[in-house]
XYZ file of C-alpha atoms in Angstrom:
423
model
C -55.614 -5.534 19.610
C -56.828 -1.686 20.245
C -53.848 0.679 20.180
C -55.466 2.938 22.683
C -53.964 2.271 26.160
C -56.083 1.605 29.440
C -55.753 4.073 32.397
C -53.348 1.456 33.960
C -51.058 0.713 30.881
C -50.024 -2.195 29.071
C -47.867 -5.139 29.496
C -45.914 -6.243 26.682
C -45.407 -10.445 27.242
C -42.851 -12.248 25.423
C -43.275 -16.420 25.386
C -39.832 -17.929 24.822
C -40.169 -21.749 23.261
C -37.872 -24.540 23.254
C -37.435 -24.184 19.102
C -35.537 -20.655 19.990
C -38.666 -18.748 18.430
C -40.594 -15.715 20.858
C -43.766 -14.242 20.502
C -44.655 -10.867 21.822
C -48.081 -9.421 22.852
C -49.450 -6.449 24.483
C -51.842 -7.268 27.185
C -53.955 -4.958 29.461
C -51.718 -5.528 33.164
C -55.348 -6.144 34.552
C -55.427 -9.188 32.542
C -51.959 -10.691 32.556
C -53.235 -13.732 34.277
C -55.407 -14.404 31.357
C -52.720 -15.069 28.890
C -52.529 -18.044 27.020
C -50.376 -21.279 28.407
C -48.536 -23.515 25.543
C -47.330 -26.754 26.479
C -43.793 -25.821 24.321
C -43.392 -22.864 25.811
C -40.255 -22.733 27.688
C -40.490 -19.390 29.956
C -42.370 -16.005 29.835
C -41.073 -12.493 30.482
C -42.829 -9.066 30.823
C -41.994 -5.787 30.425
C -43.726 -2.577 32.038
C -45.494 -0.151 29.464
C -45.563 1.984 32.556
C -44.264 1.499 35.722
C -46.505 -0.134 38.463
C -48.259 2.886 40.305
C -50.112 0.915 43.017
C -48.787 -1.884 44.857
C -50.276 -4.210 47.583
C -48.699 -5.320 50.664
C -49.946 -8.781 51.929
C -48.961 -9.693 55.408
C -49.698 -12.132 57.807
C -50.290 -9.912 60.902
C -50.033 -13.014 63.443
C -46.306 -13.319 61.695
C -44.143 -10.989 63.876
C -41.338 -11.239 60.884
C -43.340 -9.844 58.715
C -45.136 -7.316 60.847
C -41.750 -5.994 61.358
C -40.948 -5.891 57.791
C -44.255 -3.987 56.703
C -42.851 -0.785 57.922
C -39.560 -1.225 56.138
C -40.762 -2.280 52.669
C -43.462 0.624 52.421
C -40.834 3.039 53.573
C -38.498 1.516 50.342
C -41.506 2.058 48.096
C -42.777 5.052 49.092
C -39.436 6.504 47.928
C -40.218 5.255 44.498
C -41.551 8.312 42.549
C -45.408 7.687 41.670
C -45.919 4.418 43.511
C -49.032 4.052 45.704
C -48.747 1.422 48.578
C -51.565 -0.206 49.707
C -52.355 -2.936 52.488
C -55.479 -5.028 53.715
C -57.968 -3.416 56.086
C -57.149 -6.133 58.930
C -53.417 -4.899 59.028
C -54.577 -0.845 59.279
C -56.340 -2.224 61.876
C -53.454 -3.792 64.038
C -50.752 -1.162 62.612
C -50.806 2.718 62.388
C -49.866 3.402 58.852
C -51.523 5.705 56.891
C -51.754 4.133 52.997
C -54.773 3.113 51.035
C -56.969 0.188 52.191
C -57.488 -2.919 49.772
C -61.475 -4.068 49.796
C -63.103 -7.226 48.014
C -65.078 -6.655 45.399
C -68.952 -6.947 46.108
C -70.432 -10.111 45.350
C -72.292 -9.185 42.410
C -69.606 -7.454 40.895
C -67.506 -10.629 41.029
C -69.989 -12.442 39.870
C -71.569 -10.036 37.283
C -71.937 -10.777 33.692
C -68.943 -10.904 31.537
C -69.736 -8.138 29.048
C -69.440 -5.568 32.158
C -65.563 -6.205 32.482
C -62.907 -5.892 30.529
C -61.964 -9.162 29.501
C -59.083 -11.033 27.461
C -60.175 -13.627 25.175
C -57.114 -15.814 24.373
C -56.658 -18.089 21.464
C -53.268 -19.902 20.360
C -52.613 -17.193 17.961
C -53.636 -13.750 19.234
C -55.212 -11.854 21.997
C -58.124 -9.553 21.783
C -59.631 -6.958 23.914
C -63.249 -6.093 24.698
C -64.881 -3.154 25.952
C -64.413 -2.439 29.507
C -66.626 -1.784 32.784
C -64.184 0.846 34.883
C -63.907 1.381 38.325
C -62.911 4.612 40.143
C -59.518 3.648 41.203
C -59.094 5.583 44.544
C -62.359 6.688 45.965
C -62.730 8.193 49.633
C -63.638 6.120 52.386
C -66.855 6.619 54.279
C -66.000 5.760 57.667
C -66.621 8.097 60.399
C -63.781 6.871 62.442
C -61.272 7.212 59.284
C -62.267 9.912 57.294
C -59.147 9.983 55.520
C -58.461 6.556 54.362
C -58.678 5.978 50.813
C -60.372 2.561 49.355
C -58.675 0.536 46.858
C -60.473 -1.940 44.235
C -58.554 -5.268 43.726
C -59.137 -4.323 40.146
C -57.003 -1.543 40.443
C -53.848 -2.985 41.780
C -50.834 -3.612 39.681
C -48.967 -5.556 41.620
C -48.645 -7.684 44.510
C -45.898 -8.008 47.048
C -46.174 -10.703 49.982
C -44.527 -10.719 53.226
C -44.981 -14.600 54.659
C -45.659 -17.958 53.053
C -47.272 -19.980 50.764
C -50.377 -19.828 52.709
C -50.551 -15.952 52.855
C -50.510 -16.240 48.534
C -53.368 -18.536 49.064
C -55.367 -16.150 51.128
C -54.512 -13.188 49.391
C -55.949 -14.806 45.831
C -59.048 -16.489 47.482
C -60.288 -13.040 49.392
C -59.257 -10.486 46.690
C -58.604 -11.873 43.393
C -60.817 -14.722 42.561
C -60.537 -14.403 38.937
C -58.421 -12.171 37.246
C -54.487 -11.689 39.408
C -52.161 -9.447 38.829
C -48.396 -10.200 39.283
C -47.045 -11.647 42.654
C -43.686 -11.086 44.208
C -43.451 -13.223 47.334
C -40.846 -12.626 50.010
C -39.781 -15.615 52.076
C -41.175 -14.830 55.654
C -43.386 -17.797 56.157
C -42.876 -21.382 57.773
C -42.500 -23.105 54.283
C -41.970 -21.008 51.191
C -42.202 -23.345 48.456
C -43.802 -20.582 46.334
C -41.427 -17.545 47.641
C -38.285 -17.583 46.357
C -37.742 -14.006 47.274
C -35.512 -13.173 50.420
C -36.507 -9.851 52.467
C -32.672 -9.460 53.172
C -32.309 -8.194 49.492
C -35.692 -6.422 49.170
C -34.035 -3.467 47.991
C -32.513 -5.111 44.721
C -35.119 -7.281 44.247
C -38.257 -4.508 44.308
C -36.034 -2.137 41.731
C -35.207 -5.019 39.380
C -39.085 -6.000 39.418
C -40.042 -2.421 39.202
C -37.751 -0.802 36.255
C -38.675 -4.218 34.572
C -34.489 -5.766 34.725
C -36.299 -8.884 36.609
C -38.913 -9.788 33.814
C -39.434 -13.414 33.810
C -42.357 -14.837 35.323
C -44.284 -18.504 36.043
C -47.662 -18.820 34.955
C -49.258 -20.764 37.702
C -52.166 -22.656 36.713
C -55.507 -22.819 38.291
C -58.493 -25.090 38.271
C -62.230 -23.933 37.528
C -64.235 -25.872 39.944
C -68.490 -25.822 39.367
C -70.524 -27.473 41.791
C -73.939 -28.712 39.855
C -76.528 -29.362 41.966
C -79.148 -31.823 41.225
C -82.870 -31.667 42.099
C -85.554 -34.074 41.413
C -88.382 -32.919 38.730
C -91.649 -32.588 39.993
C -93.525 -35.590 38.427
C -90.469 -37.978 39.332
C -90.028 -39.885 42.923
C -86.635 -41.557 43.946
C -86.467 -45.405 43.424
C -83.881 -47.310 45.252
C -83.030 -49.186 42.687
C -79.184 -49.453 42.590
C -78.109 -48.601 39.104
C -74.605 -49.424 37.937
C -71.810 -46.873 36.855
C -72.489 -46.069 33.016
C -76.006 -45.679 33.647
C -75.728 -43.654 36.408
C -72.960 -41.546 34.030
C -76.191 -41.087 31.313
C -78.396 -37.952 31.500
C -81.443 -38.461 33.351
C -84.475 -36.669 32.308
C -86.455 -36.767 35.627
C -83.495 -34.909 37.196
C -82.849 -30.790 37.025
C -79.174 -29.735 37.098
C -78.438 -26.097 38.074
C -75.011 -24.458 38.859
C -74.775 -22.718 42.520
C -71.136 -21.963 42.706
C -67.867 -21.613 41.049
C -64.397 -21.622 42.561
C -60.774 -21.023 41.177
C -58.043 -22.974 42.877
C -54.354 -22.449 43.345
C -53.644 -25.725 44.614
C -56.460 -28.511 44.453
C -59.796 -29.457 45.022
C -60.694 -32.373 47.736
C -63.665 -34.391 47.628
C -63.369 -36.765 51.040
C -65.998 -39.354 53.058
C -66.145 -36.036 55.631
C -67.477 -37.522 59.098
C -69.135 -40.595 57.450
C -67.849 -43.905 58.301
C -67.780 -45.275 54.878
C -65.769 -44.812 51.961
C -66.540 -42.118 49.558
C -68.108 -43.157 46.431
C -67.706 -41.219 43.801
C -68.003 -41.434 40.341
C -65.664 -39.850 37.617
C -65.958 -38.827 34.299
C -63.539 -37.336 31.667
C -65.224 -35.514 28.442
C -68.630 -37.263 29.260
C -66.861 -40.964 28.966
C -66.773 -42.656 32.208
C -63.027 -43.250 33.771
C -63.685 -45.198 37.133
C -65.560 -45.417 40.075
C -63.503 -44.385 43.529
C -63.912 -46.414 46.520
C -61.172 -44.406 48.872
C -61.517 -41.630 51.802
C -61.821 -39.229 48.786
C -59.838 -37.765 46.030
C -57.626 -34.624 44.987
C -57.589 -33.123 41.631
C -54.504 -30.615 41.807
C -52.344 -28.376 39.831
C -49.004 -28.742 39.056
C -48.135 -25.995 41.700
C -50.762 -28.426 44.431
C -48.523 -30.985 43.602
C -45.981 -30.746 46.280
C -48.537 -29.857 48.952
C -51.569 -32.361 49.495
C -51.123 -34.604 46.523
C -47.341 -35.342 47.520
C -48.757 -36.405 50.923
C -51.286 -38.925 49.416
C -48.559 -40.715 46.765
C -48.822 -38.083 43.984
C -46.071 -37.316 41.769
C -43.996 -33.568 42.120
C -45.034 -31.851 38.728
C -42.676 -28.817 37.433
C -45.152 -25.636 37.686
C -44.968 -25.320 33.617
C -46.374 -28.733 33.049
C -49.611 -28.398 31.313
C -51.616 -31.308 33.666
C -54.322 -32.205 35.873
C -53.380 -34.387 38.712
C -55.742 -36.981 40.030
C -54.496 -38.438 42.919
C -56.756 -41.091 45.545
C -56.304 -40.614 49.241
C -56.182 -43.859 50.881
C -57.722 -46.102 47.754
C -59.542 -49.373 48.864
C -57.814 -51.126 45.685
C -54.079 -51.143 45.981
C -53.841 -50.751 42.192
C -55.948 -47.386 41.900
C -52.679 -44.641 41.335
C -52.327 -41.823 41.002
C -52.706 -40.301 37.125
C -52.201 -37.178 35.199
C -54.870 -35.702 33.171
C -53.819 -33.356 30.116
C -54.859 -29.609 30.964
C -57.750 -29.475 27.889
C -60.185 -32.261 29.596
C -63.369 -31.682 31.496
C -63.412 -33.953 34.463
C -66.789 -34.878 36.375
C -66.988 -36.314 39.565
C -70.221 -37.393 41.009
C -71.490 -38.578 44.459
C -73.724 -41.392 42.567
C -77.658 -41.695 43.826
C -76.825 -45.231 45.436
C -73.905 -44.075 47.737
C -74.570 -45.080 51.278
C -73.425 -41.266 52.229
C -73.074 -37.800 51.122
C -69.186 -36.161 49.941
C -67.717 -33.154 51.371
C -65.631 -30.802 48.941
C -63.352 -28.255 49.880
C -61.230 -25.613 47.636
C -57.549 -25.082 48.420
C -58.711 -26.018 52.383
C -61.453 -23.405 52.419
C -65.092 -23.160 51.853
C -65.862 -26.664 52.672
C -69.559 -27.557 51.593
C -71.827 -31.028 51.848
C -72.231 -33.191 48.207
C -75.396 -34.941 48.581
C -76.526 -37.449 46.155
C -76.643 -36.563 42.509
C -74.641 -33.167 43.027
C -71.595 -33.187 41.029
C -68.283 -31.175 40.833
C -67.165 -29.956 37.118
C -63.174 -29.318 36.693
C -61.328 -27.611 33.974
C -58.522 -25.246 33.365
C -58.847 -21.597 34.674
C -58.606 -19.039 32.239
C -56.772 -17.269 34.799
C -53.802 -18.374 36.111
C -51.580 -16.531 38.665
C -48.447 -15.059 37.526
C -45.498 -14.895 40.170
C -42.220 -13.504 39.262
C -39.366 -15.819 39.659
C -35.590 -15.111 41.195
C -33.601 -16.797 38.346
C -36.027 -18.599 36.234
C -39.116 -21.240 36.868
C -36.975 -24.247 36.728
C -34.275 -23.272 39.048
C -36.667 -21.538 41.478
C -38.452 -24.959 41.426
C -35.423 -27.061 41.905
C -34.065 -25.133 45.125
C -37.590 -25.192 46.693
C -37.945 -29.033 46.305
C -34.157 -29.312 47.361
C -34.928 -26.681 50.593
C -38.223 -27.343 51.491
C -38.807 -31.074 50.678
C -35.182 -32.342 51.018
C -36.201 -34.275 47.705
C -33.075 -36.971 47.380
C -30.832 -36.030 50.182
C -29.003 -38.893 51.283
C -25.913 -39.055 53.659
C -22.730 -40.291 50.932
C -20.967 -43.543 52.387
C -18.346 -43.112 54.315
C -18.613 -39.794 55.220
C -20.771 -40.165 58.437
C -17.794 -41.625 60.308
C -15.377 -38.986 58.776
C -14.046 -36.288 61.242
């Protein structure tokens, strides 16, 4: 790795393994989310090379408690030397605060070719950096009604603090960080709070411990990369109504042309369902190009371990620790009673396709958003995303997870016999 530091500094990442060994790596702060994940790693800690300078505070404007906590947290952070606080545009529109505004990158910047951006190529043993395409961290706003407001690019954010619930974290990631994600410090001011281990009543102590590096334990939350491949009919071919079997449909058809149309990275789950159609979903599933099964159900959920306690759990899937490297495959109301949820290893490639002989199209959504129709012949290719979501832990990953499972889901709570009648 080059010795030169970027303008935003480096982060020292330490991986702790079950055999007691440790591995340390210096990573550009912007690319902490790209650190390689390993099955036998017990936990990850980070150390700031330089203290974070740009902190984004994300708030749900419809949440009264969050809006009341916002000025308190801003004042607390502004008292720290060298820290610049920023918020989203919709928050500035609702309250009178004079701080920089974070705006999403333009579509062409987000989807540009990899060589135009600083990338982190990971392997099992080393980390390497390539050349970078740098944005100006702070530029003056051109808006006439806000002449003094500064505009901040998401790429320049060092740390994100959220005042809300789990949905707010998904909102910020989807809107501002479609790929590389900075570390998150989530405060529990929402309705669920499964991913928010920090209590705002202790914000001064917790914020200080994170900024100074006293609390350096993070959870690397896996995401899924979902690529939609649309299939078009070649110019010299006409559709035939002949019904093909599953193995025939799984083979490449030279008369059809495939084109990649969209790419999404999900933290919770990908859902493919029947939509408004009165028929069951008819989907073909391949794993590493090998036919696995044909789905006859209301739909299918492909979830991450983080998403295992969301929609997948409601559909009968298992709860999975966020550090387990697995992809959950959970059917929604399957027609076959033997169709049970399964887990795939995180290195496989899943393909879910709407076959040509399906009675209707299917509908797909990504973390509950960007819902769109899948026509016959279209498919979704699912792999593990190279960009995880690093979230700070209050204690450690396992402790925080079991507390959330017990507090939010009341897992395995029962009345002890004899005590319900005692005074």
